[in-house]
CSV table of C-alpha atoms in Angstrom, one decimal:
chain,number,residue,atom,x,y,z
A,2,UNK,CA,0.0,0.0,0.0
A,3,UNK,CA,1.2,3.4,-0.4
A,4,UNK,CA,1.4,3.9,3.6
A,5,UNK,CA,3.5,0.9,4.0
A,6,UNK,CA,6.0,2.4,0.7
A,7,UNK,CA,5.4,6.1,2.3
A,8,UNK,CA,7.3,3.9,5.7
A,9,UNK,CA,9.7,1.9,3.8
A,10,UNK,CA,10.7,5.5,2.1
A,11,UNK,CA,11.4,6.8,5.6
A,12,UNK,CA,12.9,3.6,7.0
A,13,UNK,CA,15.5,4.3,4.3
A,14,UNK,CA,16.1,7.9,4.1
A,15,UNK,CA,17.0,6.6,8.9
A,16,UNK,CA,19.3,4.2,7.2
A,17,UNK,CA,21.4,6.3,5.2
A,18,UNK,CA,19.7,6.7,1.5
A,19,UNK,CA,20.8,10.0,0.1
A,20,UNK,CA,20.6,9.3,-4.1
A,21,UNK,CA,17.9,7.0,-5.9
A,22,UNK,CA,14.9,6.3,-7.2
A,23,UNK,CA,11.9,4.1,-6.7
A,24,UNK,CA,9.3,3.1,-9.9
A,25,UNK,CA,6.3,2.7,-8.8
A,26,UNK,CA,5.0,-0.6,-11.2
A,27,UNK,CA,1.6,-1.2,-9.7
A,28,UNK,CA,-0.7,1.6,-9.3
A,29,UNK,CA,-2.7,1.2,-12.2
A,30,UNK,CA,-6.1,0.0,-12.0
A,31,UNK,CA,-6.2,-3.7,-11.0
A,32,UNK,CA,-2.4,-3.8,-10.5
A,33,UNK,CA,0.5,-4.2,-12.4
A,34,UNK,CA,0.2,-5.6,-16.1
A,35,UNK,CA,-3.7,-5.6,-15.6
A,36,UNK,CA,-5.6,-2.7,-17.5
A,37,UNK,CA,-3.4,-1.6,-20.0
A,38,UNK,CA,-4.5,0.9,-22.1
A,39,UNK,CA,-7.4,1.9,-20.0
A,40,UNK,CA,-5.1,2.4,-16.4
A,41,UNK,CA,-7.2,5.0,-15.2
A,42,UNK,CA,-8.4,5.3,-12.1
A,43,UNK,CA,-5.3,4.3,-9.4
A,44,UNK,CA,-5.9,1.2,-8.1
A,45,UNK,CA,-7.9,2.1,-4.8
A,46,UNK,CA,-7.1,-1.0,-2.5
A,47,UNK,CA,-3.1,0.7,-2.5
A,48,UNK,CA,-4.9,4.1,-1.2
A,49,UNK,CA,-6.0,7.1,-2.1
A,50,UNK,CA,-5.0,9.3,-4.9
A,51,UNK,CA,-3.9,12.0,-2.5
A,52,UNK,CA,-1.5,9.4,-0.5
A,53,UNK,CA,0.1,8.4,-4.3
A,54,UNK,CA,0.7,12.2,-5.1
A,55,UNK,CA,2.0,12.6,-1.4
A,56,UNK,CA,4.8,10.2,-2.2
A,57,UNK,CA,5.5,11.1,-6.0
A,58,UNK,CA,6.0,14.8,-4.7
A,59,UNK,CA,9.1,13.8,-2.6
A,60,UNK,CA,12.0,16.4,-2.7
A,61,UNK,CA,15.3,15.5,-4.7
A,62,UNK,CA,17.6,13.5,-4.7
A,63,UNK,CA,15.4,10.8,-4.5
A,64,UNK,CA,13.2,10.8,-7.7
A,65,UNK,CA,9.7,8.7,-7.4
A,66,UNK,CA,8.3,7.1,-10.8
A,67,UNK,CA,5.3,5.8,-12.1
A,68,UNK,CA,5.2,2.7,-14.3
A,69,UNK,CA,2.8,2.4,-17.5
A,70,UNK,CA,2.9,0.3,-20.9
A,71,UNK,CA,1.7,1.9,-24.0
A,72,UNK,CA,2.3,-1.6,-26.3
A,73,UNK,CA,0.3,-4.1,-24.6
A,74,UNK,CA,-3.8,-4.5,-24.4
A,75,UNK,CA,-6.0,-6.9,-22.5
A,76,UNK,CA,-9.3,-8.1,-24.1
A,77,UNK,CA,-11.2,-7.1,-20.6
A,78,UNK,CA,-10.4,-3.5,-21.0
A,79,UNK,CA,-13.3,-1.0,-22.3
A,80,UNK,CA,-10.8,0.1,-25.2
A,81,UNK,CA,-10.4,-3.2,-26.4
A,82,UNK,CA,-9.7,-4.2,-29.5
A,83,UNK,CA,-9.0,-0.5,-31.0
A,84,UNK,CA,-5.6,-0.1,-32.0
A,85,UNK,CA,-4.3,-3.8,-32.2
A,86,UNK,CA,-1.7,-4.9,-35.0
A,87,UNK,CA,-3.3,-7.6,-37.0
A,88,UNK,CA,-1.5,-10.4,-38.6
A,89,UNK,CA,-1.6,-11.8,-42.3
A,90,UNK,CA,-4.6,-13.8,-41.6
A,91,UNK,CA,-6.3,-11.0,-39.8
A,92,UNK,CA,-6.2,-12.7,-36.4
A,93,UNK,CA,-5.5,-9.7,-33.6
A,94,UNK,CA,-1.6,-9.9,-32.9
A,95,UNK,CA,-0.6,-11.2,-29.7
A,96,UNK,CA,1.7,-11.0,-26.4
A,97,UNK,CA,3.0,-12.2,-23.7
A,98,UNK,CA,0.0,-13.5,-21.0
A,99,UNK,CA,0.3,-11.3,-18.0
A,100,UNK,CA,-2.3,-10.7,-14.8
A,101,UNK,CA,-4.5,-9.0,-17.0
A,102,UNK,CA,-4.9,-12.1,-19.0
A,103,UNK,CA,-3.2,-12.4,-22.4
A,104,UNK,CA,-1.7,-9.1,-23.5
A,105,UNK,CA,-2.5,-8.2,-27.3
A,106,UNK,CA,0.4,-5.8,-29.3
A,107,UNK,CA,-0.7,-2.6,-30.1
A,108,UNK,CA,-0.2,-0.5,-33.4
A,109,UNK,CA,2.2,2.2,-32.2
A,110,UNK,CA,0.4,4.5,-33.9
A,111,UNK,CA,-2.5,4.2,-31.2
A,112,UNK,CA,0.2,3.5,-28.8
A,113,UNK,CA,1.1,7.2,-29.2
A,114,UNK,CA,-2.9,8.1,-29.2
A,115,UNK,CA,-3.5,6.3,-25.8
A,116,UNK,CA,-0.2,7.8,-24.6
A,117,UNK,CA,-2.0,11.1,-25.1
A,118,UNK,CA,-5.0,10.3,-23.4
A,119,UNK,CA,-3.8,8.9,-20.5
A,120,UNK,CA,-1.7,11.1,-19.9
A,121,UNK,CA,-4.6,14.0,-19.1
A,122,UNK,CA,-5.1,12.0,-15.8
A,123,UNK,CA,-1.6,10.8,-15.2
A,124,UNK,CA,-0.4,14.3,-14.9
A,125,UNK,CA,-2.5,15.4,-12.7
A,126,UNK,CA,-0.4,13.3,-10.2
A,127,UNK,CA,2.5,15.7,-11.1
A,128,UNK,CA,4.9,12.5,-11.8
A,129,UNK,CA,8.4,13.9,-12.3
A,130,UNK,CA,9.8,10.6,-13.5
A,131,UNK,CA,7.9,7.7,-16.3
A,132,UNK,CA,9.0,4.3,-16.9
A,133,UNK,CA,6.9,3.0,-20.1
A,134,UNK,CA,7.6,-0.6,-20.5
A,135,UNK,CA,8.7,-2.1,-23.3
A,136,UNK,CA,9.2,0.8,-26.2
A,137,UNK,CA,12.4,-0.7,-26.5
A,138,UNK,CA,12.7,-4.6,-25.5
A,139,UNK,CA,10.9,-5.7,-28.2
A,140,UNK,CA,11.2,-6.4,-31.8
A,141,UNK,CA,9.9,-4.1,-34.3
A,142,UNK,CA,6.0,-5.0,-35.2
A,143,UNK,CA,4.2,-4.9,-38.3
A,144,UNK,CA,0.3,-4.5,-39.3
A,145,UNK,CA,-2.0,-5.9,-42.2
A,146,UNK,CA,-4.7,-4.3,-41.4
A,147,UNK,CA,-6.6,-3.5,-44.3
A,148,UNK,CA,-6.5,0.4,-44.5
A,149,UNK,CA,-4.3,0.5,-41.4
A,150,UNK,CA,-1.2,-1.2,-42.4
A,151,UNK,CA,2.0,-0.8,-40.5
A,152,UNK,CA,5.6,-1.8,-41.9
A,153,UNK,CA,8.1,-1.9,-39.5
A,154,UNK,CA,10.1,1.3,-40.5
A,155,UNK,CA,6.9,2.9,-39.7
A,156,UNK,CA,6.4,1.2,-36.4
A,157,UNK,CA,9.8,2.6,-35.2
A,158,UNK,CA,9.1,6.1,-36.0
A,159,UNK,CA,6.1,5.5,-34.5
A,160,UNK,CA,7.8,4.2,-31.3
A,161,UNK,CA,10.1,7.4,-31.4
A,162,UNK,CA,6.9,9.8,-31.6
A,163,UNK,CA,5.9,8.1,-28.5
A,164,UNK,CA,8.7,8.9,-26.8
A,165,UNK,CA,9.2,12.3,-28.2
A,166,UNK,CA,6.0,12.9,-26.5
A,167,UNK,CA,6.8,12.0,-23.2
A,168,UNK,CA,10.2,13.7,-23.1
A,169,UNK,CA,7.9,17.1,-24.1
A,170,UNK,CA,6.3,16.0,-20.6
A,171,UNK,CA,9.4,17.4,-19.3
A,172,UNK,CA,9.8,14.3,-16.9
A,173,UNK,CA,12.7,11.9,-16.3
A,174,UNK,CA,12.0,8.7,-18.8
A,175,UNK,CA,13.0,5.3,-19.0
A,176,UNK,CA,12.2,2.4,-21.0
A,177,UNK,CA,12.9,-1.4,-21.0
A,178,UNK,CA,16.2,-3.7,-22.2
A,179,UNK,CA,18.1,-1.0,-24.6
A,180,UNK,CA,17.8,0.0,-28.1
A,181,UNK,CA,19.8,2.7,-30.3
A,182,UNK,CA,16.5,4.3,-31.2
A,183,UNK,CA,15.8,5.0,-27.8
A,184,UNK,CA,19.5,6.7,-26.9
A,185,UNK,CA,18.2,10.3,-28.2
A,186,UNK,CA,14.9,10.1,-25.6
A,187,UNK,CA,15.7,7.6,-22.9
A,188,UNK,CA,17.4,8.6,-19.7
A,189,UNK,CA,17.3,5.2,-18.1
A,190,UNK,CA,17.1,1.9,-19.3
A,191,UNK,CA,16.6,-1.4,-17.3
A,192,UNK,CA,17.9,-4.1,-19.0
A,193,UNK,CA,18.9,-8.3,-18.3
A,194,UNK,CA,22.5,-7.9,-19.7
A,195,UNK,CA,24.5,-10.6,-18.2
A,196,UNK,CA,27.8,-11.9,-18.1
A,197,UNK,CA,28.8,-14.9,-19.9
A,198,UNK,CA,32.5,-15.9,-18.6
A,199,UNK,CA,34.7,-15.6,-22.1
A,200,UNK,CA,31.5,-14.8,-24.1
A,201,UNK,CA,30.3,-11.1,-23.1
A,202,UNK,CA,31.9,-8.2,-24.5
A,203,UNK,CA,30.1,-5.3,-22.9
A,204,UNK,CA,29.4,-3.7,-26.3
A,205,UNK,CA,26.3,-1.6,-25.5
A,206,UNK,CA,28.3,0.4,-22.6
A,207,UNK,CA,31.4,1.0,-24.8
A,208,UNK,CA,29.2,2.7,-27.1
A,209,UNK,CA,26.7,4.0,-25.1
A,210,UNK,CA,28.1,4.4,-21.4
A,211,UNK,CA,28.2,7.9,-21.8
A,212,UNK,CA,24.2,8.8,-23.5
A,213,UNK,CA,22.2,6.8,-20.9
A,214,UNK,CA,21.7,5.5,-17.7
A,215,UNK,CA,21.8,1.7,-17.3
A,216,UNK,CA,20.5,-0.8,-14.5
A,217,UNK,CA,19.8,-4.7,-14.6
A,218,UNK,CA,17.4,-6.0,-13.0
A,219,UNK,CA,18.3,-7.6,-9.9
A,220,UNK,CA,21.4,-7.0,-10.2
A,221,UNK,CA,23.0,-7.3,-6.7
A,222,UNK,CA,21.7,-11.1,-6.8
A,223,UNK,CA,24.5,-13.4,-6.4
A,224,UNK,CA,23.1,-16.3,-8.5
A,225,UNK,CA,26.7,-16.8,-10.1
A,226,UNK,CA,28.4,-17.1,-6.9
A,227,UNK,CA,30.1,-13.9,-6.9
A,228,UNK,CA,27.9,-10.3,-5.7
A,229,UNK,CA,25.9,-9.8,-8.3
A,230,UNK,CA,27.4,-5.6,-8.2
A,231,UNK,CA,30.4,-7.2,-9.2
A,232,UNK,CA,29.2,-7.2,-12.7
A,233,UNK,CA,27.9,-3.5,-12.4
A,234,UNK,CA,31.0,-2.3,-11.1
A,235,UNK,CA,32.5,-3.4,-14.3
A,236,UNK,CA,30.2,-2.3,-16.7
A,237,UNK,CA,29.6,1.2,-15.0
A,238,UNK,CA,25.8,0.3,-13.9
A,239,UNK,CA,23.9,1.1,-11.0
A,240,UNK,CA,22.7,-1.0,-8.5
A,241,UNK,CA,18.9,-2.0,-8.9
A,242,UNK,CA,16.8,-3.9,-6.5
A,243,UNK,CA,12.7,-5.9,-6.5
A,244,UNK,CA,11.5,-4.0,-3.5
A,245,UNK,CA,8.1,-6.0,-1.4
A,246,UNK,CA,6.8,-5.7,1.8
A,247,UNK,CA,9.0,-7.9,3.0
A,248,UNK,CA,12.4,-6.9,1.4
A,249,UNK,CA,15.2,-7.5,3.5
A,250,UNK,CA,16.1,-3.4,3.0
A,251,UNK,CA,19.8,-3.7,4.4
A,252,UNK,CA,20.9,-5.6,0.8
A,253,UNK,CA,20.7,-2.2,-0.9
A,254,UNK,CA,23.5,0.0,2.0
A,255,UNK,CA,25.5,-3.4,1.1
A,256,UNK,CA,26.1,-2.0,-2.3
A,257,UNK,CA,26.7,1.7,-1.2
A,258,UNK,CA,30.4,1.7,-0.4
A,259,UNK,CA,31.3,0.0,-3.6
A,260,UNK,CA,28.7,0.7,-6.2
A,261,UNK,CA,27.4,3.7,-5.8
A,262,UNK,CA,30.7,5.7,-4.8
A,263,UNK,CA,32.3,3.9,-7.5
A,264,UNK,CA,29.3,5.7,-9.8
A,265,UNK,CA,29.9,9.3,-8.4
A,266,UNK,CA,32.7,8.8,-10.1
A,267,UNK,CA,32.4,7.5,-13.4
A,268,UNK,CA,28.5,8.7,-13.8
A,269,UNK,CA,28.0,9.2,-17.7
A,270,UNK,CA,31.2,9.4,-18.8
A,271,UNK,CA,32.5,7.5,-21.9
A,272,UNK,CA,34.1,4.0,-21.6
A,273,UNK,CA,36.9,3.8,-23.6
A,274,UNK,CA,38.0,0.2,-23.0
A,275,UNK,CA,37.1,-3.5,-22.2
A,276,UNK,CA,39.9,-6.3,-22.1
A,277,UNK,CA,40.5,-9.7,-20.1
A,278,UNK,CA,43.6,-10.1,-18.0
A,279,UNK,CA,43.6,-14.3,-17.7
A,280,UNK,CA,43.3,-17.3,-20.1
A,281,UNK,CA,40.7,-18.1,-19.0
A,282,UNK,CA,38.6,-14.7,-19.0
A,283,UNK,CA,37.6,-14.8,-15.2
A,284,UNK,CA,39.2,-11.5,-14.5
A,285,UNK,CA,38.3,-8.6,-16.7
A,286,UNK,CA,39.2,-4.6,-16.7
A,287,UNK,CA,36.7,-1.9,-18.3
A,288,UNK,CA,38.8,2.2,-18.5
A,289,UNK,CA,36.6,5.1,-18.6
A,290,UNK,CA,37.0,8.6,-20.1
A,291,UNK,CA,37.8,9.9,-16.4
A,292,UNK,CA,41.2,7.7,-16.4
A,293,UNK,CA,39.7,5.3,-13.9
A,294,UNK,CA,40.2,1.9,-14.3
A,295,UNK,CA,38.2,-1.1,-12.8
A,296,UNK,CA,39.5,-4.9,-12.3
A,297,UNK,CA,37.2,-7.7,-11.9
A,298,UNK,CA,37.9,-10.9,-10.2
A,299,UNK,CA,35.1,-13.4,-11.2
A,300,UNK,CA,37.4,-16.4,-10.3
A,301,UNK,CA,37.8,-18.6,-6.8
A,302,UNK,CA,41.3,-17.5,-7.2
A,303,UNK,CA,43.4,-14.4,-6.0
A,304,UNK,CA,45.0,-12.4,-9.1
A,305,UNK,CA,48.1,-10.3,-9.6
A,306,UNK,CA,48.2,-7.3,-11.4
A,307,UNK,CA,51.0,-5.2,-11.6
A,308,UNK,CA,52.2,-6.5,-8.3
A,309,UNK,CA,48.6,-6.0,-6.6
A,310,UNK,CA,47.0,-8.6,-5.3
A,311,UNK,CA,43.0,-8.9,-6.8
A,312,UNK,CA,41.1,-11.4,-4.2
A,313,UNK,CA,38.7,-13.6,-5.5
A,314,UNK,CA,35.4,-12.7,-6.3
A,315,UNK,CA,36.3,-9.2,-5.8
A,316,UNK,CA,37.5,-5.8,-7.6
A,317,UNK,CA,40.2,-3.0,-7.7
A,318,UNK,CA,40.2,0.8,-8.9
A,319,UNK,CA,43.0,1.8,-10.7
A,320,UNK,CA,43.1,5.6,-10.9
């Protein structure tokens, strides 16, 4: 409810929180992933509208978001089906299934017309931040339509009205996975890169460290039996965490002394280099346009580097 995230907001700011932000994802009406495209009103049973406007208007640094989804449908909703790619056989196009049922894809076209609509209401909770799911995760769609056709060129230029639109909003926005399209409008992305030991080349922030924002979703798990920050201390991303009622909230200051001061320093700036320092590409160095350095040991074994000793499963800054 938005009294229990109004607490846990407070319960972090005792425990030392100074920078960050918190995305809202299910206020809609219904929940999350439940009434897309007709979200409107708030979902009541997480409070009142007053109480959600309470905690979106809280003061910098720490920026509050809402979450929405201008590509996705749900055959329950009063706008259904208006809007709705069709395939070749003129069956309605469809999605992933969510907890609104199964999702249908939208015709950005409309996805720009709902945007527009919705947004009369959404603003009057004065948001100052908007993640929109998936304008950039997914593939480029097409529509046949008859008299409505969509190519895919058309669909991305679509896609990057609909964005243009919210940056005019004058809001902090952010979008889902990454896509080059996105770079001129997105501030933010959340995204599932991971690393593959030998495999992953962190292409995206060698070109694009420096244009955008990037977190990964969950990614201060350890599922790979190293911290999970490890990985976004070497890529240059910040620290992103699932929050619920019961969220164990001391796992986020356990990533403040090493990610986030390791962010202040390289923020946006340009990464100018990615190599691997082993045979068998377990530790791993990334160089930024500051003239920090970072090493990476993703082994069960200490590392030497230039007569500095790299323990396992650990990192060093080279300045």
């Amino acid at each position: 409810t938005y009294r229990e995230l109004n607490d846990m907001i407070k319960r972090l700011k005792e425990l030392g929180l100074e920078k960050g932000m918190i995305k809202i994802g299910g206020w809609i009406n219904g929940g999350y992933d439940n009434s897309h495209q007709d979200v409107w009103p708030p979902e009541p049973e997480l409070g009142s509208v007053e109480e959600l406007k309470t905690i979106l208007s809280s003061e910098p640094p720490l920026l509050v978001s809402l979450h929405d989804n201008n590509q996705d449908m749900y055959e329950h909703t009063a706008s259904f089906p208006k809007g709705i790619n069709r395939n070749a056989d003129g069956d309605l196009l469809t999605g992933g299934v969510w907890r609104g049922g199964q999702a249908y894809i939208l015709n950005s076209k409309y996805s720009l017309q709902y945007a527009k609509r919705n947004w009369e209401q959404i603003k009057t909770l004065d948001p100052k931040a908007m993640f929109v799911d998936i304008i950039t995760a997914m593939q480029l769609y097409q529509s046949f339509e008859p008299g409505d056709e969509l190519t895919k060129h058309q669909d991305r230029l679509a896609k990057e009205e609909l964005m243009k639109f919210y940056k005019q909003q004058g809001i902090v926005f952010g979008s889902e996975e990454a896509a080059d399209f996105g770079i001129p409008y997105i501030d933010w992305f959340e995204n599932r890169h991971k690393r593959v030991q030998g495999t992953s080349i962190p292409l995206w922030p060698l070109v694009f460290h420096d244009a955008v924002f990037n977190m990964r979703y969950g990614g201060v798990s350890s599922e790979e039996g190293h911290p999970g920050w490890l990985e976004d201390m070497l890529w240059g991303y910040l620290p992103h965490f699932f929050i619920s009622p019961d969220w164990d909230q001391e796992k986020l200051f356990q990533s403040l002394d090493h990610v986030d001061a390791w962010h202040e320093r390289i923020g946006l700036a340009e990464m100018t280099d990615h190599k691997f320092l082993d045979e068998e590409y377990k530790v791993e160095m990334t160089s930024f346009s500051t003239g920090d350095k970072i090493i990476c040991n993703f082994s069960e074994n200490s590392f030497e580097h230039n007569g500095i000793i790299i323990e396992a499963k650990n990192y060093l800054i080279l300045e």
